[in-house]
Protein backbone atom coordinates (compact mmCIF):
# COMPACT_ATOMS: atom_id res chain seq x y z
CA UNK A 1 0.00 0.00 0.00
CA UNK A 2 1.23 3.49 -0.90
CA UNK A 3 2.11 5.82 1.96
CA UNK A 4 0.90 9.30 1.07
CA UNK A 5 1.12 12.57 2.98
CA UNK A 6 -2.14 14.10 1.73
CA UNK A 7 -4.40 11.22 2.81
CA UNK A 8 -4.43 8.16 5.00
CA UNK A 9 -7.41 6.72 3.10
CA UNK A 10 -7.07 4.20 0.32
CA UNK A 11 -7.46 5.79 -3.09
CA UNK A 12 -9.43 4.27 -5.95
CA UNK A 13 -7.19 2.34 -8.35
CA UNK A 14 -8.13 4.73 -11.13
CA UNK A 15 -6.22 7.57 -9.43
CA UNK A 16 -2.75 6.15 -10.04
CA UNK A 17 -3.78 5.35 -13.63
CA UNK A 18 -4.88 8.96 -14.07
CA UNK A 19 -1.52 10.20 -12.84
CA UNK A 20 0.23 7.89 -15.29
CA UNK A 21 -1.99 9.38 -18.02
CA UNK A 22 -0.80 12.86 -17.02
CA UNK A 23 2.69 11.77 -18.01
CA UNK A 24 1.45 11.44 -21.61
CA UNK A 25 0.87 15.20 -21.91
CA UNK A 26 3.71 17.22 -23.39
CA UNK A 27 5.25 19.97 -21.27
CA UNK A 28 3.13 22.78 -22.72
CA UNK A 29 -0.11 20.82 -22.26
CA UNK A 30 0.79 19.81 -18.72
CA UNK A 31 1.68 23.38 -17.72
CA UNK A 32 -1.68 24.58 -19.10
CA UNK A 33 -3.61 21.85 -17.25
CA UNK A 34 -1.90 22.73 -13.97
CA UNK A 35 -2.73 26.39 -14.59
CA UNK A 36 -6.40 25.51 -15.16
CA UNK A 37 -6.42 23.40 -12.00
CA UNK A 38 -4.93 26.13 -9.81
CA UNK A 39 -7.31 28.74 -11.26
CA UNK A 40 -10.14 26.55 -10.03
CA UNK A 41 -8.55 25.96 -6.62
CA UNK A 42 -8.15 29.72 -6.19
CA UNK A 43 -11.76 30.30 -7.25
CA UNK A 44 -13.58 27.12 -6.13
CA UNK A 45 -17.09 28.45 -6.77
CA UNK A 46 -16.29 28.76 -10.48
CA UNK A 47 -16.95 25.13 -11.42
CA UNK A 48 -18.58 26.20 -14.67
CA UNK A 49 -15.42 28.08 -15.65
CA UNK A 50 -13.37 24.99 -14.91
CA UNK A 51 -15.58 22.83 -17.11
CA UNK A 52 -15.44 25.40 -19.92
CA UNK A 53 -11.64 25.70 -19.68
CA UNK A 54 -11.31 21.91 -19.78
CA UNK A 55 -13.63 21.70 -22.79
CA UNK A 56 -11.61 24.41 -24.55
CA UNK A 57 -8.35 22.64 -23.69
CA UNK A 58 -9.73 19.35 -25.04
CA UNK A 59 -10.87 21.00 -28.27
CA UNK A 60 -7.53 22.78 -28.77
CA UNK A 61 -5.65 19.52 -28.26
CA UNK A 62 -8.07 17.32 -30.24
CA UNK A 63 -9.05 15.10 -27.34
CA UNK A 64 -12.28 14.04 -25.71
CA UNK A 65 -13.44 16.31 -22.88
CA UNK A 66 -15.08 13.51 -20.84
CA UNK A 67 -11.92 11.54 -19.98
CA UNK A 68 -10.05 14.82 -19.38
CA UNK A 69 -12.66 15.92 -16.84
CA UNK A 70 -12.44 12.54 -15.09
CA UNK A 71 -8.67 12.84 -14.99
CA UNK A 72 -8.91 16.27 -13.36
CA UNK A 73 -11.32 14.88 -10.74
CA UNK A 74 -8.58 12.47 -9.68
CA UNK A 75 -5.80 15.04 -9.81
CA UNK A 76 -7.74 17.58 -7.75
CA UNK A 77 -7.84 15.14 -4.81
CA UNK A 78 -4.15 15.76 -4.17
CA UNK A 79 -4.13 19.55 -3.68
CA UNK A 80 -7.43 19.38 -1.77
CA UNK A 81 -5.90 16.88 0.64
CA UNK A 82 -2.67 18.87 0.76
CA UNK A 83 -4.62 21.96 1.83
CA UNK A 84 -6.25 20.04 4.68
CA UNK A 85 -2.90 18.64 5.83
CA UNK A 86 -0.96 21.89 5.15
CA UNK A 87 1.65 20.01 3.13
CA UNK A 88 4.90 21.54 2.00
CA UNK A 89 5.91 21.56 -1.66
CA UNK A 90 8.41 18.76 -0.94
CA UNK A 91 5.73 16.54 0.63
CA UNK A 92 3.36 17.22 -2.26
CA UNK A 93 6.06 16.39 -4.80
CA UNK A 94 6.75 13.10 -3.01
CA UNK A 95 3.06 12.20 -3.12
CA UNK A 96 2.80 13.04 -6.81
CA UNK A 97 5.81 10.87 -7.62
CA UNK A 98 4.43 8.05 -5.44
CA UNK A 99 1.23 8.25 -7.50
CA UNK A 100 3.31 7.81 -10.68
CA UNK A 101 3.86 11.34 -11.95
CA UNK A 102 7.28 11.87 -13.55
CA UNK A 103 9.79 13.92 -11.60
CA UNK A 104 9.78 16.96 -13.93
CA UNK A 105 5.98 17.20 -13.90
CA UNK A 106 5.85 16.67 -10.13
CA UNK A 107 8.43 19.45 -9.76
CA UNK A 108 6.33 21.88 -11.81
CA UNK A 109 3.15 21.01 -9.90
CA UNK A 110 4.88 21.43 -6.53
CA UNK A 111 6.35 24.79 -7.63
CA UNK A 112 2.83 25.99 -8.39
CA UNK A 113 1.72 24.62 -5.02
CA UNK A 114 4.46 26.57 -3.27
CA UNK A 115 3.45 29.75 -5.10
CA UNK A 116 -0.25 29.45 -4.21
CA UNK A 117 -0.16 27.53 -0.93
CA UNK A 118 -0.64 30.46 1.44
CA UNK A 119 -3.61 31.80 -0.51
CA UNK A 120 -5.22 28.36 -0.77
CA UNK A 121 -4.86 27.79 2.98
CA UNK A 122 -6.37 31.23 3.71
CA UNK A 123 -9.32 30.45 1.42
CA UNK A 124 -9.87 27.12 3.17
CA UNK A 125 -9.71 28.78 6.60
CA UNK A 126 -12.13 31.51 5.52
CA UNK A 127 -14.55 28.91 4.19
CA UNK A 128 -14.34 26.97 7.47
CA UNK A 129 -15.00 30.13 9.51
CA UNK A 130 -18.03 30.94 7.36
CA UNK A 131 -19.49 27.47 7.94
CA UNK A 132 -18.81 27.74 11.67
CA UNK A 133 -20.56 31.12 11.82
CA UNK A 134 -23.62 29.66 10.12
CA UNK A 135 -23.72 26.80 12.62
CA UNK A 136 -23.37 29.29 15.50
CA UNK A 137 -26.23 31.40 14.10
CA UNK A 138 -28.39 28.31 13.80
CA UNK A 139 -27.71 27.45 17.43
CA UNK A 140 -28.43 30.99 18.62
CA UNK A 141 -31.53 31.70 16.55
CA UNK A 142 -32.93 28.37 15.48
CA UNK A 143 -32.86 26.41 18.69
CA UNK A 144 -35.83 28.06 20.42
CA UNK A 145 -39.11 29.42 19.15
CA UNK A 146 -41.16 31.85 21.24
CA UNK A 147 -44.93 31.72 21.58
CA UNK A 148 -47.11 34.82 21.84
CA UNK A 149 -47.89 34.01 25.49
CA UNK A 150 -44.22 34.37 26.36
CA UNK A 151 -43.75 30.63 26.78
CA UNK A 152 -40.99 28.82 25.03
CA UNK A 153 -40.95 25.30 23.75
CA UNK A 154 -38.08 23.15 22.62
CA UNK A 155 -37.48 22.66 18.93
CA UNK A 156 -35.30 19.79 17.73
CA UNK A 157 -32.23 21.05 15.89
CA UNK A 158 -30.88 18.37 13.59
CA UNK A 159 -32.13 15.72 16.01
CA UNK A 160 -30.82 17.54 19.11
CA UNK A 161 -33.36 18.72 21.67
CA UNK A 162 -32.27 21.90 23.39
CA UNK A 163 -33.11 22.64 27.04
CA UNK A 164 -35.85 25.20 27.74
CA UNK A 165 -34.92 28.79 28.48
CA UNK A 166 -35.21 29.88 32.08
CA UNK A 167 -37.35 33.02 32.23
CA UNK A 168 -37.05 35.27 35.24
CA UNK A 169 -39.94 37.51 36.32
CA UNK A 170 -39.61 41.11 35.17
GROMACS .gro file of C-alpha atoms in nm:
model
  170
    1UNK     CA    1   0.000   0.000   0.000
    2UNK     CA    2   0.123   0.349  -0.090
    3UNK     CA    3   0.211   0.582   0.196
    4UNK     CA    4   0.090   0.930   0.107
    5UNK     CA    5   0.112   1.257   0.298
    6UNK     CA    6  -0.214   1.410   0.173
    7UNK     CA    7  -0.440   1.122   0.281
    8UNK     CA    8  -0.443   0.816   0.500
    9UNK     CA    9  -0.741   0.672   0.310
   10UNK     CA   10  -0.707   0.420   0.032
   11UNK     CA   11  -0.746   0.579  -0.309
   12UNK     CA   12  -0.943   0.427  -0.595
   13UNK     CA   13  -0.719   0.234  -0.835
   14UNK     CA   14  -0.813   0.473  -1.113
   15UNK     CA   15  -0.622   0.757  -0.943
   16UNK     CA   16  -0.275   0.615  -1.004
   17UNK     CA   17  -0.378   0.535  -1.363
   18UNK     CA   18  -0.488   0.896  -1.407
   19UNK     CA   19  -0.152   1.020  -1.284
   20UNK     CA   20   0.023   0.789  -1.529
   21UNK     CA   21  -0.199   0.938  -1.802
   22UNK     CA   22  -0.080   1.286  -1.702
   23UNK     CA   23   0.269   1.177  -1.801
   24UNK     CA   24   0.145   1.144  -2.161
   25UNK     CA   25   0.087   1.520  -2.191
   26UNK     CA   26   0.371   1.722  -2.339
   27UNK     CA   27   0.525   1.997  -2.127
   28UNK     CA   28   0.313   2.278  -2.272
   29UNK     CA   29  -0.011   2.082  -2.226
   30UNK     CA   30   0.079   1.981  -1.872
   31UNK     CA   31   0.168   2.338  -1.772
   32UNK     CA   32  -0.168   2.458  -1.910
   33UNK     CA   33  -0.361   2.185  -1.725
   34UNK     CA   34  -0.190   2.273  -1.397
   35UNK     CA   35  -0.273   2.639  -1.459
   36UNK     CA   36  -0.640   2.551  -1.516
   37UNK     CA   37  -0.642   2.340  -1.200
   38UNK     CA   38  -0.493   2.613  -0.981
   39UNK     CA   39  -0.731   2.874  -1.126
   40UNK     CA   40  -1.014   2.655  -1.003
   41UNK     CA   41  -0.855   2.596  -0.662
   42UNK     CA   42  -0.815   2.972  -0.619
   43UNK     CA   43  -1.176   3.030  -0.725
   44UNK     CA   44  -1.358   2.712  -0.613
   45UNK     CA   45  -1.709   2.845  -0.677
   46UNK     CA   46  -1.629   2.876  -1.048
   47UNK     CA   47  -1.695   2.513  -1.142
   48UNK     CA   48  -1.858   2.620  -1.467
   49UNK     CA   49  -1.542   2.808  -1.565
   50UNK     CA   50  -1.337   2.499  -1.491
   51UNK     CA   51  -1.558   2.283  -1.711
   52UNK     CA   52  -1.544   2.540  -1.992
   53UNK     CA   53  -1.164   2.570  -1.968
   54UNK     CA   54  -1.131   2.191  -1.978
   55UNK     CA   55  -1.363   2.170  -2.279
   56UNK     CA   56  -1.161   2.441  -2.455
   57UNK     CA   57  -0.835   2.264  -2.369
   58UNK     CA   58  -0.973   1.935  -2.504
   59UNK     CA   59  -1.087   2.100  -2.827
   60UNK     CA   60  -0.753   2.278  -2.877
   61UNK     CA   61  -0.565   1.952  -2.826
   62UNK     CA   62  -0.807   1.732  -3.024
   63UNK     CA   63  -0.905   1.510  -2.734
   64UNK     CA   64  -1.228   1.404  -2.571
   65UNK     CA   65  -1.344   1.631  -2.288
   66UNK     CA   66  -1.508   1.351  -2.084
   67UNK     CA   67  -1.192   1.154  -1.998
   68UNK     CA   68  -1.005   1.482  -1.938
   69UNK     CA   69  -1.266   1.592  -1.684
   70UNK     CA   70  -1.244   1.254  -1.509
   71UNK     CA   71  -0.867   1.284  -1.499
   72UNK     CA   72  -0.891   1.627  -1.336
   73UNK     CA   73  -1.132   1.488  -1.074
   74UNK     CA   74  -0.858   1.247  -0.968
   75UNK     CA   75  -0.580   1.504  -0.981
   76UNK     CA   76  -0.774   1.758  -0.775
   77UNK     CA   77  -0.784   1.514  -0.481
   78UNK     CA   78  -0.415   1.576  -0.417
   79UNK     CA   79  -0.413   1.955  -0.368
   80UNK     CA   80  -0.743   1.938  -0.177
   81UNK     CA   81  -0.590   1.688   0.064
   82UNK     CA   82  -0.267   1.887   0.076
   83UNK     CA   83  -0.462   2.196   0.183
   84UNK     CA   84  -0.625   2.004   0.468
   85UNK     CA   85  -0.290   1.864   0.583
   86UNK     CA   86  -0.096   2.189   0.515
   87UNK     CA   87   0.165   2.001   0.313
   88UNK     CA   88   0.490   2.154   0.200
   89UNK     CA   89   0.591   2.156  -0.166
   90UNK     CA   90   0.841   1.876  -0.094
   91UNK     CA   91   0.573   1.654   0.063
   92UNK     CA   92   0.336   1.722  -0.226
   93UNK     CA   93   0.606   1.639  -0.480
   94UNK     CA   94   0.675   1.310  -0.301
   95UNK     CA   95   0.306   1.220  -0.312
   96UNK     CA   96   0.280   1.304  -0.681
   97UNK     CA   97   0.581   1.087  -0.762
   98UNK     CA   98   0.443   0.805  -0.544
   99UNK     CA   99   0.123   0.825  -0.750
  100UNK     CA  100   0.331   0.781  -1.068
  101UNK     CA  101   0.386   1.134  -1.195
  102UNK     CA  102   0.728   1.187  -1.355
  103UNK     CA  103   0.979   1.392  -1.160
  104UNK     CA  104   0.978   1.696  -1.393
  105UNK     CA  105   0.598   1.720  -1.390
  106UNK     CA  106   0.585   1.667  -1.013
  107UNK     CA  107   0.843   1.945  -0.976
  108UNK     CA  108   0.633   2.188  -1.181
  109UNK     CA  109   0.315   2.101  -0.990
  110UNK     CA  110   0.488   2.143  -0.653
  111UNK     CA  111   0.635   2.479  -0.763
  112UNK     CA  112   0.283   2.599  -0.839
  113UNK     CA  113   0.172   2.462  -0.502
  114UNK     CA  114   0.446   2.657  -0.327
  115UNK     CA  115   0.345   2.975  -0.510
  116UNK     CA  116  -0.025   2.945  -0.421
  117UNK     CA  117  -0.016   2.753  -0.093
  118UNK     CA  118  -0.064   3.046   0.144
  119UNK     CA  119  -0.361   3.180  -0.051
  120UNK     CA  120  -0.522   2.836  -0.077
  121UNK     CA  121  -0.486   2.779   0.298
  122UNK     CA  122  -0.637   3.123   0.371
  123UNK     CA  123  -0.932   3.045   0.142
  124UNK     CA  124  -0.987   2.712   0.317
  125UNK     CA  125  -0.971   2.878   0.660
  126UNK     CA  126  -1.213   3.151   0.552
  127UNK     CA  127  -1.455   2.891   0.419
  128UNK     CA  128  -1.434   2.697   0.747
  129UNK     CA  129  -1.500   3.013   0.951
  130UNK     CA  130  -1.803   3.094   0.736
  131UNK     CA  131  -1.949   2.747   0.794
  132UNK     CA  132  -1.881   2.774   1.167
  133UNK     CA  133  -2.056   3.112   1.182
  134UNK     CA  134  -2.362   2.966   1.012
  135UNK     CA  135  -2.372   2.680   1.262
  136UNK     CA  136  -2.337   2.929   1.550
  137UNK     CA  137  -2.623   3.140   1.410
  138UNK     CA  138  -2.839   2.831   1.380
  139UNK     CA  139  -2.771   2.745   1.743
  140UNK     CA  140  -2.843   3.099   1.862
  141UNK     CA  141  -3.153   3.170   1.655
  142UNK     CA  142  -3.293   2.837   1.548
  143UNK     CA  143  -3.286   2.641   1.869
  144UNK     CA  144  -3.583   2.806   2.042
  145UNK     CA  145  -3.911   2.942   1.915
  146UNK     CA  146  -4.116   3.185   2.124
  147UNK     CA  147  -4.493   3.172   2.158
  148UNK     CA  148  -4.711   3.482   2.184
  149UNK     CA  149  -4.789   3.401   2.549
  150UNK     CA  150  -4.422   3.437   2.636
  151UNK     CA  151  -4.375   3.063   2.678
  152UNK     CA  152  -4.099   2.882   2.503
  153UNK     CA  153  -4.095   2.530   2.375
  154UNK     CA  154  -3.808   2.315   2.262
  155UNK     CA  155  -3.748   2.266   1.893
  156UNK     CA  156  -3.530   1.979   1.773
  157UNK     CA  157  -3.223   2.105   1.589
  158UNK     CA  158  -3.088   1.837   1.359
  159UNK     CA  159  -3.213   1.572   1.601
  160UNK     CA  160  -3.082   1.754   1.911
  161UNK     CA  161  -3.336   1.872   2.167
  162UNK     CA  162  -3.227   2.190   2.339
  163UNK     CA  163  -3.311   2.264   2.704
  164UNK     CA  164  -3.585   2.520   2.774
  165UNK     CA  165  -3.492   2.879   2.848
  166UNK     CA  166  -3.521   2.988   3.208
  167UNK     CA  167  -3.735   3.302   3.223
  168UNK     CA  168  -3.705   3.527   3.524
  169UNK     CA  169  -3.994   3.751   3.632
  170UNK     CA  170  -3.961   4.111   3.517
   0.00000   0.00000   0.00000
